[in-house]
Coordinates of C-alpha atoms and ligand atoms in Angstrom, one line a residue:
X1 CA 14.7 -12.9 -5.0
X2 CA 11.6 -12.0 -7.5
X3 CA 9.8 -9.3 -5.4
X4 CA 6.1 -9.0 -6.3
X5 CA 3.4 -6.6 -5.1
X6 CA 0.0 -7.4 -5.2
X7 CA -3.0 -4.8 -4.5
X8 CA -6.5 -5.5 -3.1
X9 CA -4.7 -7.9 -1.0
X10 CA -7.1 -7.8 2.5
X11 CA -9.8 -8.6 -0.7
X12 CA -11.4 -11.9 -1.8
X13 CA -9.1 -12.4 -5.3
X14 CA -5.7 -11.0 -4.3
X15 CA -5.8 -12.7 -0.6
X16 CA -6.2 -16.0 -2.4
X17 CA -3.7 -14.5 -4.9
X18 CA -1.0 -13.6 -2.0
X19 CA -1.5 -17.3 -0.5
X20 CA -1.0 -19.3 -4.0
X21 CA 2.4 -16.5 -5.0
X22 CA 3.6 -17.6 -0.6
X23 CA 3.0 -21.6 -2.0
X24 CA 4.2 -21.3 -5.2
X25 CA 7.3 -19.3 -4.7
X26 CA 8.9 -19.3 -0.9
X27 CA 11.4 -17.4 -1.7
X28 CA 9.3 -14.3 -3.2
X29 CA 9.1 -10.4 -1.5
X30 CA 5.6 -10.1 -1.1
X31 CA 4.6 -6.6 -1.3
X32 CA 0.7 -6.9 0.0
X33 CA -1.2 -3.4 -0.6
X34 CA -4.6 -2.4 0.1
X35 CA -6.8 0.6 1.6
X36 CA -9.1 -1.9 3.5
X37 CA -11.9 -0.3 2.7
X38 CA -15.7 -2.2 2.8
X39 CA -14.3 -5.4 1.4
X40 CA -11.1 -5.7 2.7
X41 CA -10.1 -7.5 5.7
X42 CA -6.7 -8.7 7.3
X43 CA -8.1 -11.7 8.6
X44 CA -7.6 -13.2 5.0
X45 CA -4.1 -12.8 5.1
X46 CA -4.3 -14.6 9.2
X47 CA -1.5 -17.3 7.8
X48 CA 0.8 -14.7 5.7
X49 CA 1.4 -12.0 8.5
X50 CA 4.9 -12.7 8.9
X51 CA 5.8 -13.3 6.1
X52 CA 4.9 -10.6 3.6
X53 CA 5.0 -6.7 3.8
X54 CA 1.9 -4.8 4.6
X55 CA 1.3 -1.4 3.2
X56 CA -2.1 0.1 4.2
X57 CA -1.9 2.8 1.3
X58 CA -4.6 3.9 -1.1
X59 CA -3.7 2.3 -4.8
X60 CA -5.7 6.3 -6.4
X61 CA -2.7 7.8 -4.4
X62 CA 0.2 8.3 -7.2
X63 CA 2.7 10.2 -4.0
X64 CA 1.7 6.9 -2.0
X65 CA 2.1 4.4 -4.7
X66 CA 5.1 5.9 -6.8
X67 CA 7.1 5.5 -2.6
X68 CA 6.0 1.9 -2.2
X69 CA 7.5 1.4 -5.7
X70 CA 10.6 3.6 -4.7
X71 CA 11.1 1.9 -1.2
X72 CA 10.4 -2.9 -2.3
X73 CA 11.4 -2.3 -6.5
X74 CA 8.6 -4.3 -7.3
X75 CA 10.1 -7.4 -10.4
X76 CA 6.0 -8.0 -10.9
X77 CA 2.6 -5.9 -9.8
X78 CA -1.0 -7.8 -10.2
X79 CA -3.1 -5.0 -9.2
X80 CA -6.7 -6.9 -8.0
X81 CA -7.7 -3.8 -5.7
X82 CA -11.6 -2.4 -7.1
X83 CA -14.4 -1.7 -5.1
X84 CA -16.1 -5.0 -6.6
X85 CA -19.2 -4.9 -5.4
X86 CA -23.1 -4.0 -8.0
X87 CA -24.9 -3.2 -5.4
X88 CA -22.7 -1.2 -3.0
X89 CA -22.1 0.7 -6.1
X90 CA -25.5 1.5 -7.0
X91 CA -25.6 3.3 -3.3
X92 CA -22.3 5.1 -3.7
X93 CA -20.7 5.5 -7.5
X94 CA -17.8 8.2 -6.4
X95 CA -15.8 5.8 -4.6
X96 CA -15.6 2.8 -7.2
X97 CA -14.7 5.6 -10.1
X98 CA -12.0 6.3 -7.7
X99 CA -10.5 3.0 -6.7
X100 CA -11.3 1.4 -10.2
X101 CA -10.6 3.9 -12.9
X102 CA -8.2 6.4 -11.3
X103 CA -7.0 3.7 -9.5
X104 CA -5.7 1.8 -12.5
X105 CA -4.4 4.2 -13.9
X106 CA -2.2 5.4 -11.2
X107 CA -0.9 1.9 -10.9
X108 CA -0.1 2.1 -14.8
X109 CA 2.0 5.5 -14.0
X110 CA 3.9 3.9 -11.4
X111 CA 5.0 1.1 -13.0
X112 CA 6.1 3.7 -15.7
X113 CA 7.6 6.1 -13.3
X114 CA 9.9 2.9 -11.5
X115 CA 9.8 0.4 -14.1
X116 CA 8.9 -2.9 -13.5
X117 CA 9.2 -6.8 -15.5
X118 CA 5.9 -7.1 -16.1
X119 CA 2.4 -5.5 -14.2
X120 CA -0.6 -7.3 -14.9
X121 CA -4.4 -5.8 -14.9
X122 CA -7.2 -7.6 -13.2
X123 CA -10.0 -6.6 -14.6
X124 CA -14.1 -8.4 -15.6
X125 CA -15.9 -9.8 -17.7
X126 CA -18.4 -7.0 -17.2
X127 CA -16.7 -4.7 -18.9
X128 CA -18.4 -5.9 -21.8
X129 CA -21.6 -5.5 -21.0
X130 CA -24.8 -8.6 -21.0
X131 CA -24.9 -10.9 -23.7
X132 CA -27.6 -10.0 -26.8
X133 CA -30.7 -12.4 -26.8
X134 CA -28.6 -15.3 -29.2
X135 CA -25.2 -13.8 -28.7
X136 CA -23.0 -17.0 -27.1
X137 CA -20.3 -14.8 -26.2
X138 CA -17.1 -12.5 -25.6
X139 CA -13.5 -12.4 -26.4
X140 CA -11.2 -10.1 -26.4
X141 CA -12.5 -8.4 -28.9
X142 CA -16.1 -7.2 -27.7
X143 CA -16.3 -3.4 -27.6
X144 CA -16.8 -2.6 -23.6
X145 CA -20.2 -2.1 -23.2
X146 CA -20.3 -1.8 -19.5
X147 CA -23.4 -0.5 -17.7
X148 CA -23.4 -0.3 -14.0
X149 CA -21.9 2.4 -12.5
X150 CA -19.2 -0.8 -11.1
X151 CA -18.9 -2.2 -14.7
X152 CA -18.4 1.1 -16.1
X153 CA -15.6 2.4 -13.8
X154 CA -14.0 -1.0 -14.4
X155 CA -14.1 -0.3 -18.3
X156 CA -13.2 3.0 -17.7
X157 CA -10.0 2.0 -15.9
X158 CA -9.8 -0.5 -18.7
X159 CA -9.7 2.0 -21.2
X160 CA -6.5 4.1 -19.8
X161 CA -4.2 0.7 -19.0
X162 CA -5.6 0.1 -22.7
X163 CA -3.9 3.3 -23.0
X164 CA -0.9 2.5 -21.8
X165 CA -0.3 0.1 -23.3
X166 CA 0.0 1.3 -27.1
X167 CA 1.7 5.0 -25.9
X168 CA 4.4 2.9 -23.6
X169 CA 5.0 0.0 -24.7
X170 CA 7.8 -1.0 -22.8
X171 CA 6.1 -1.0 -19.6
X172 CA 5.3 -4.7 -19.9
X173 CA 1.6 -4.2 -18.3
X174 CA -1.0 -6.9 -19.5
X175 CA -4.4 -7.1 -19.0
X176 CA -6.8 -10.1 -17.8
X177 CA -11.3 -10.3 -17.9
X178 CA -12.0 -13.0 -15.2
X179 CA -15.7 -14.8 -15.3
X180 CA -17.8 -14.5 -12.2
X181 CA -15.0 -15.8 -9.1
X182 CA -16.1 -18.3 -6.3
X183 CA -14.2 -20.1 -2.8
X184 CA -12.8 -18.7 0.4
X185 CA -12.7 -15.6 2.0
X186 CA -15.2 -14.5 -0.2
X187 CA -17.4 -11.2 1.6
X188 CA -20.7 -12.8 2.5
X189 CA -22.2 -9.8 0.3
X190 CA -22.1 -12.2 -2.8
X191 CA -23.9 -14.4 -3.7
X192 CA -22.4 -18.0 -2.8
X193 CA -21.2 -16.7 0.2
X194 CA -24.3 -14.9 1.9
X195 CA -26.5 -18.4 0.9
X196 CA -24.0 -20.8 2.8
X197 CA -24.0 -18.0 6.2
X198 CA -27.8 -17.1 6.0
X199 CA -28.3 -20.8 5.5
X200 CA -25.9 -21.5 8.8
X201 CA -27.7 -18.8 10.3
X202 CA -31.4 -20.4 9.8
X203 CA -32.6 -17.8 7.4
X204 CA -33.7 -18.4 4.0
X205 CA -31.7 -17.4 1.2
X206 CA -32.4 -14.1 -0.8
X207 CA -32.2 -14.2 -5.3
X208 CA -33.4 -11.7 -7.5
X209 CA -36.6 -11.1 -9.1
X210 CA -37.0 -14.8 -11.5
X211 CA -33.0 -15.4 -10.0
X212 CA -32.4 -16.2 -13.9
X213 CA -29.4 -14.6 -14.6
X214 CA -26.7 -16.4 -15.6
X215 CA -23.2 -16.3 -14.6
X216 CA -20.1 -17.5 -15.8
X217 CA -18.5 -19.2 -12.8
X218 CA -14.9 -19.8 -12.1
X219 CA -12.8 -21.0 -8.8
X220 CA -10.1 -18.3 -7.6
X221 CA -7.4 -20.3 -7.4
X222 CA -7.8 -21.1 -11.8
X223 CA -8.0 -17.2 -11.4
X224 CA -4.9 -16.7 -9.3
X225 CA -3.3 -19.6 -11.5
X226 CA -4.5 -17.7 -14.9
X227 CA -3.5 -14.2 -13.7
X228 CA 0.5 -15.6 -12.1
X229 CA 0.6 -17.2 -16.1
X230 CA -0.2 -14.0 -17.8
X231 CA 2.5 -12.2 -15.5
X232 CA 5.0 -13.9 -16.7
X233 CA 4.3 -14.9 -20.2
X234 CA 7.0 -13.8 -22.8
X235 CA 4.7 -12.1 -24.5
X236 CA 5.4 -10.9 -28.1
X237 CA 5.7 -6.6 -29.1
X238 CA 2.2 -4.8 -29.5
X239 CA 2.3 -5.0 -33.2
X240 CA 1.0 -1.9 -34.5
X241 CA -2.1 -3.3 -36.1
X242 CA -3.5 -3.6 -32.1
X243 CA -4.5 0.0 -33.1
X244 CA -7.5 -0.9 -34.4
X245 CA -7.7 -4.8 -33.0
X246 CA -8.0 -5.3 -29.5
X247 CA -7.2 -8.8 -29.4
X248 CA -3.6 -8.6 -31.0
X249 CA -3.6 -6.3 -27.3
X250 CA -2.0 -8.2 -24.5
X251 CA -5.4 -8.7 -23.1
X252 CA -6.5 -11.9 -22.1
X253 CA -9.2 -13.0 -20.9
X254 CA -10.1 -16.3 -17.9
X255 CA -12.9 -18.4 -17.8
X256 CA -13.9 -22.3 -17.4
X257 CA -17.4 -21.9 -20.1
X258 CA -19.0 -22.4 -16.9
X259 CA -22.6 -20.9 -17.0
X260 CA -25.1 -21.3 -13.8
X261 CA -28.3 -19.2 -13.1
X262 CA -28.1 -17.3 -9.7
X263 CA -31.5 -19.5 -9.2
X264 CA -29.4 -22.7 -9.4
X265 CA -26.1 -21.7 -7.7
X266 CA -29.1 -21.4 -4.7
X267 CA -30.2 -24.6 -5.1
X268 CA -26.7 -26.0 -5.3
X269 CA -25.8 -24.4 -2.0
X270 CA -29.1 -25.8 -0.4
X271 CA -28.3 -29.0 -1.4
X272 CA -25.1 -28.7 -0.1
X273 CA -26.2 -27.9 3.5
X274 CA -29.3 -30.7 3.3
X275 CA -32.1 -28.6 3.1
X276 CA -34.9 -28.2 0.6
X277 CA -34.7 -25.2 -1.6
X278 CA -38.5 -25.1 -2.1
X279 CA -38.5 -24.4 1.5
X280 CA -35.1 -21.9 1.7
X281 CA -34.8 -19.6 -1.1
X282 CA -37.1 -16.4 -0.7
X283 CA -37.4 -14.1 -4.2
X284 CA -37.0 -10.7 -3.9
X285 CA -37.3 -7.3 -6.0
X286 CA -34.4 -7.5 -8.4
X287 CA -31.8 -4.8 -8.4
X288 CA -32.0 -1.6 -10.7
X289 CA -30.3 -2.3 -14.1
X290 CA -29.4 -5.9 -13.7
X291 CA -27.4 -7.7 -15.8
X292 CA -28.9 -10.9 -17.2
X293 CA -26.3 -13.3 -18.5
X294 CA -21.9 -13.4 -19.1
X295 CA -20.5 -16.1 -20.6
X296 CA -17.0 -16.0 -21.8
X297 CA -14.2 -17.5 -24.6
X298 CA -10.7 -18.2 -22.6
X299 CA -9.5 -19.5 -26.3
X300 CA -7.1 -16.8 -26.6
X301 CA -5.2 -17.8 -22.5
X302 CA -6.0 -21.8 -23.6
X303 CA -4.6 -21.5 -26.6
X304 CA -1.3 -18.6 -26.7
X305 CA -0.6 -19.5 -22.6
X306 CA -1.5 -23.2 -22.5
X307 CA -4.1 -22.5 -19.4
X308 CA -7.1 -24.8 -18.7
X309 CA -8.5 -24.4 -15.4
X310 CA -8.3 -27.8 -13.2
X311 CA -11.4 -26.8 -11.0
X312 CA -14.7 -29.1 -11.7
X313 CA -17.4 -26.9 -10.7
X314 CA -19.7 -29.2 -8.2
X315 CA -16.4 -30.6 -6.9
X316 CA -15.3 -26.3 -6.4
X317 CA -19.4 -25.9 -4.7
X318 CA -19.3 -28.1 -2.1
X319 CA -15.3 -27.6 -0.9
X320 CA -16.1 -24.0 -0.8
X321 CA -19.1 -24.6 0.7
X322 CA -17.5 -26.9 3.4
X323 CA -14.9 -23.8 3.9
X324 CA -17.9 -21.3 5.7
X325 CA -19.3 -24.2 7.5
X326 CA -15.5 -25.1 9.0
X327 CA -15.2 -21.3 9.3
X328 CA -18.2 -19.5 10.5
X329 CA -15.8 -17.7 13.0
X330 CA -14.2 -15.8 9.9
X331 CA -17.5 -14.9 8.7
X332 CA -19.5 -14.6 12.0
X333 CA -16.9 -11.8 13.0
X334 CA -17.4 -10.1 9.5
X335 CA -21.2 -9.9 9.9
X336 CA -20.7 -8.4 13.4
X337 CA -18.4 -5.6 12.5
X338 CA -20.4 -4.9 9.4
X339 CA -24.4 -6.1 10.0
X340 CA -26.1 -7.8 7.8
X341 CA -24.9 -7.4 4.5
X342 CA -27.6 -8.3 1.7
X343 CA -30.0 -6.1 0.3
X344 CA -33.2 -5.3 0.5
X345 CA -34.5 -3.0 -2.8
X346 CA -37.5 -2.7 -2.0
X347 CA -36.6 -0.9 1.4
X348 CA -33.8 1.1 -0.1
X349 CA -36.1 2.7 -2.1
X350 CA -35.6 4.9 -5.8
X351 CA -34.2 8.2 -2.5
X352 CA -31.1 5.7 -1.8
X353 CA -30.4 4.6 -5.7
X354 CA -30.8 8.5 -6.9
Ligands
NAD1 N1 -15.0 -11.8 -7.1 C1 -14.9 -11.8 -8.4 O1 -16.4 -12.4 -8.8 C2 -14.5 -11.3 -9.7 C3 -14.4 -11.5 -11.3 C4 -13.7 -11.2 -11.9 C5 -12.7 -10.0 -12.4 N2 -12.5 -9.8 -10.2 C6 -11.9 -8.6 -10.4 O2 -11.0 -8.7 -9.3 C7 -10.4 -7.7 -8.6 C8 -10.4 -8.2 -6.9 O3 -11.8 -8.7 -6.6 P1 -12.0 -8.9 -5.5 O4 -13.3 -9.8 -5.4 O5 -11.5 -9.9 -4.1 O6 -12.5 -8.1 -4.6 P2 -13.0 -7.3 -3.5 O7 -13.4 -6.4 -3.2 O8 -13.0 -9.1 -2.4 O9 -11.7 -7.1 -2.7 C9 -10.8 -5.4 -3.0 C10 -10.2 -5.3 -2.5 O10 -9.2 -3.6 -2.6 C11 -8.9 -3.5 -1.6 N3 -9.3 -1.7 -2.5 C12 -10.1 -1.8 -3.3 N4 -10.5 0.1 -3.4 C13 -8.5 -0.1 -3.0 C14 -7.9 1.0 -3.6 N5 -8.1 2.4 -4.2 N6 -6.3 1.3 -2.3 C15 -6.0 0.7 -2.1 N7 -7.3 -1.2 -1.8 C16 -7.9 -1.1 -2.2 C17 -10.3 -3.3 -0.9 O11 -10.4 -3.0 0.6 C18 -10.0 -4.9 -0.8 O12 -9.9 -5.9 0.0 C19 -11.3 -6.5 -8.7 O13 -11.0 -5.5 -10.2 C20 -12.6 -7.3 -9.6 O14 -12.8 -6.0 -10.7 C21 -13.5 -10.2 -9.4

């Protein structure tokens, strides 16, 4: 029986991956780890509780992580745990550095101290920064050029994971960079669930600035399948040439090449709910230092591992909006506990940012 250790398991993507695993490998033993930070929500694991071993722990705490590894002896590790909201990172970067940078290193170190079959570090398109005018997309060979506190902390974690790949090649640590995800269980501070839950409460959808920030969108189910494929791929040893060519490292970029502006996302959500975008979208002051455009090239994942996205964007958005409509209890509880989750940068002000 394979043992999987999944961190960030009570968050959006981690929880989706736990459900994916239980369906895909019903005989596996899943150890779900999360420290239940701001975005952690144990309700995301609802039907999984009883089928997984849940451990509340901080991935940046090496002693705690080593103890979990020694107790459960995982074969496969997927590290989704991170602080993930760009807006929140502007207000308090330190917790992001701890989870996203130190946490990434501690997880790789735990896999060094208690060896596993393979370990995937889950990272983001955002470590590459924003595309320059005329630049088509990022690839695994693009330089890390993060410019926000969230993405810079993720990039710091990536650098450490790359160092582990190169220094301890037998560890079998791999890494993915994924486009923006959408789907069920996403905290309503992120664009799509924020838009749906605002509209369902008779509030407008706030769109930063002109709304023409462009993002690369992937259904969370396709992300989970890609991570699983990378975890289990039979990869060749890392060649010496990878020292000067990151394209040769076991790093895979994940995308469906689906570029949509934030304004268009807001319009689609309005349309799904039968509301007139002209009436229900409001433009508000942009957040500081907002990346303008991302797009990432999944060719390596497609050609070397045979992965392909399966979810078509129009149907995926419709199904996602319908999920939030039919799971009102899930998000009303979150909003009751945490308050309204949208950011108004005209009111937050420079003092809070500083
Ligand atoms: N959401 C996206 O669009 C997207 C896209 C690409 C990559 N990613 C990456 O995927 C991963 C998961 O993202 P998400 O959207 O599910 O985020 P999320 O914020 O919804 O969930 C992250 C989870 O990690 C937990 N966590 C944070 N720090 C921790 C720590 N130190 N110890 C234990 N648990 C901790 C949180 O409590 C939360 O439950 C992150 O690494 C993120 O960078 C996300």
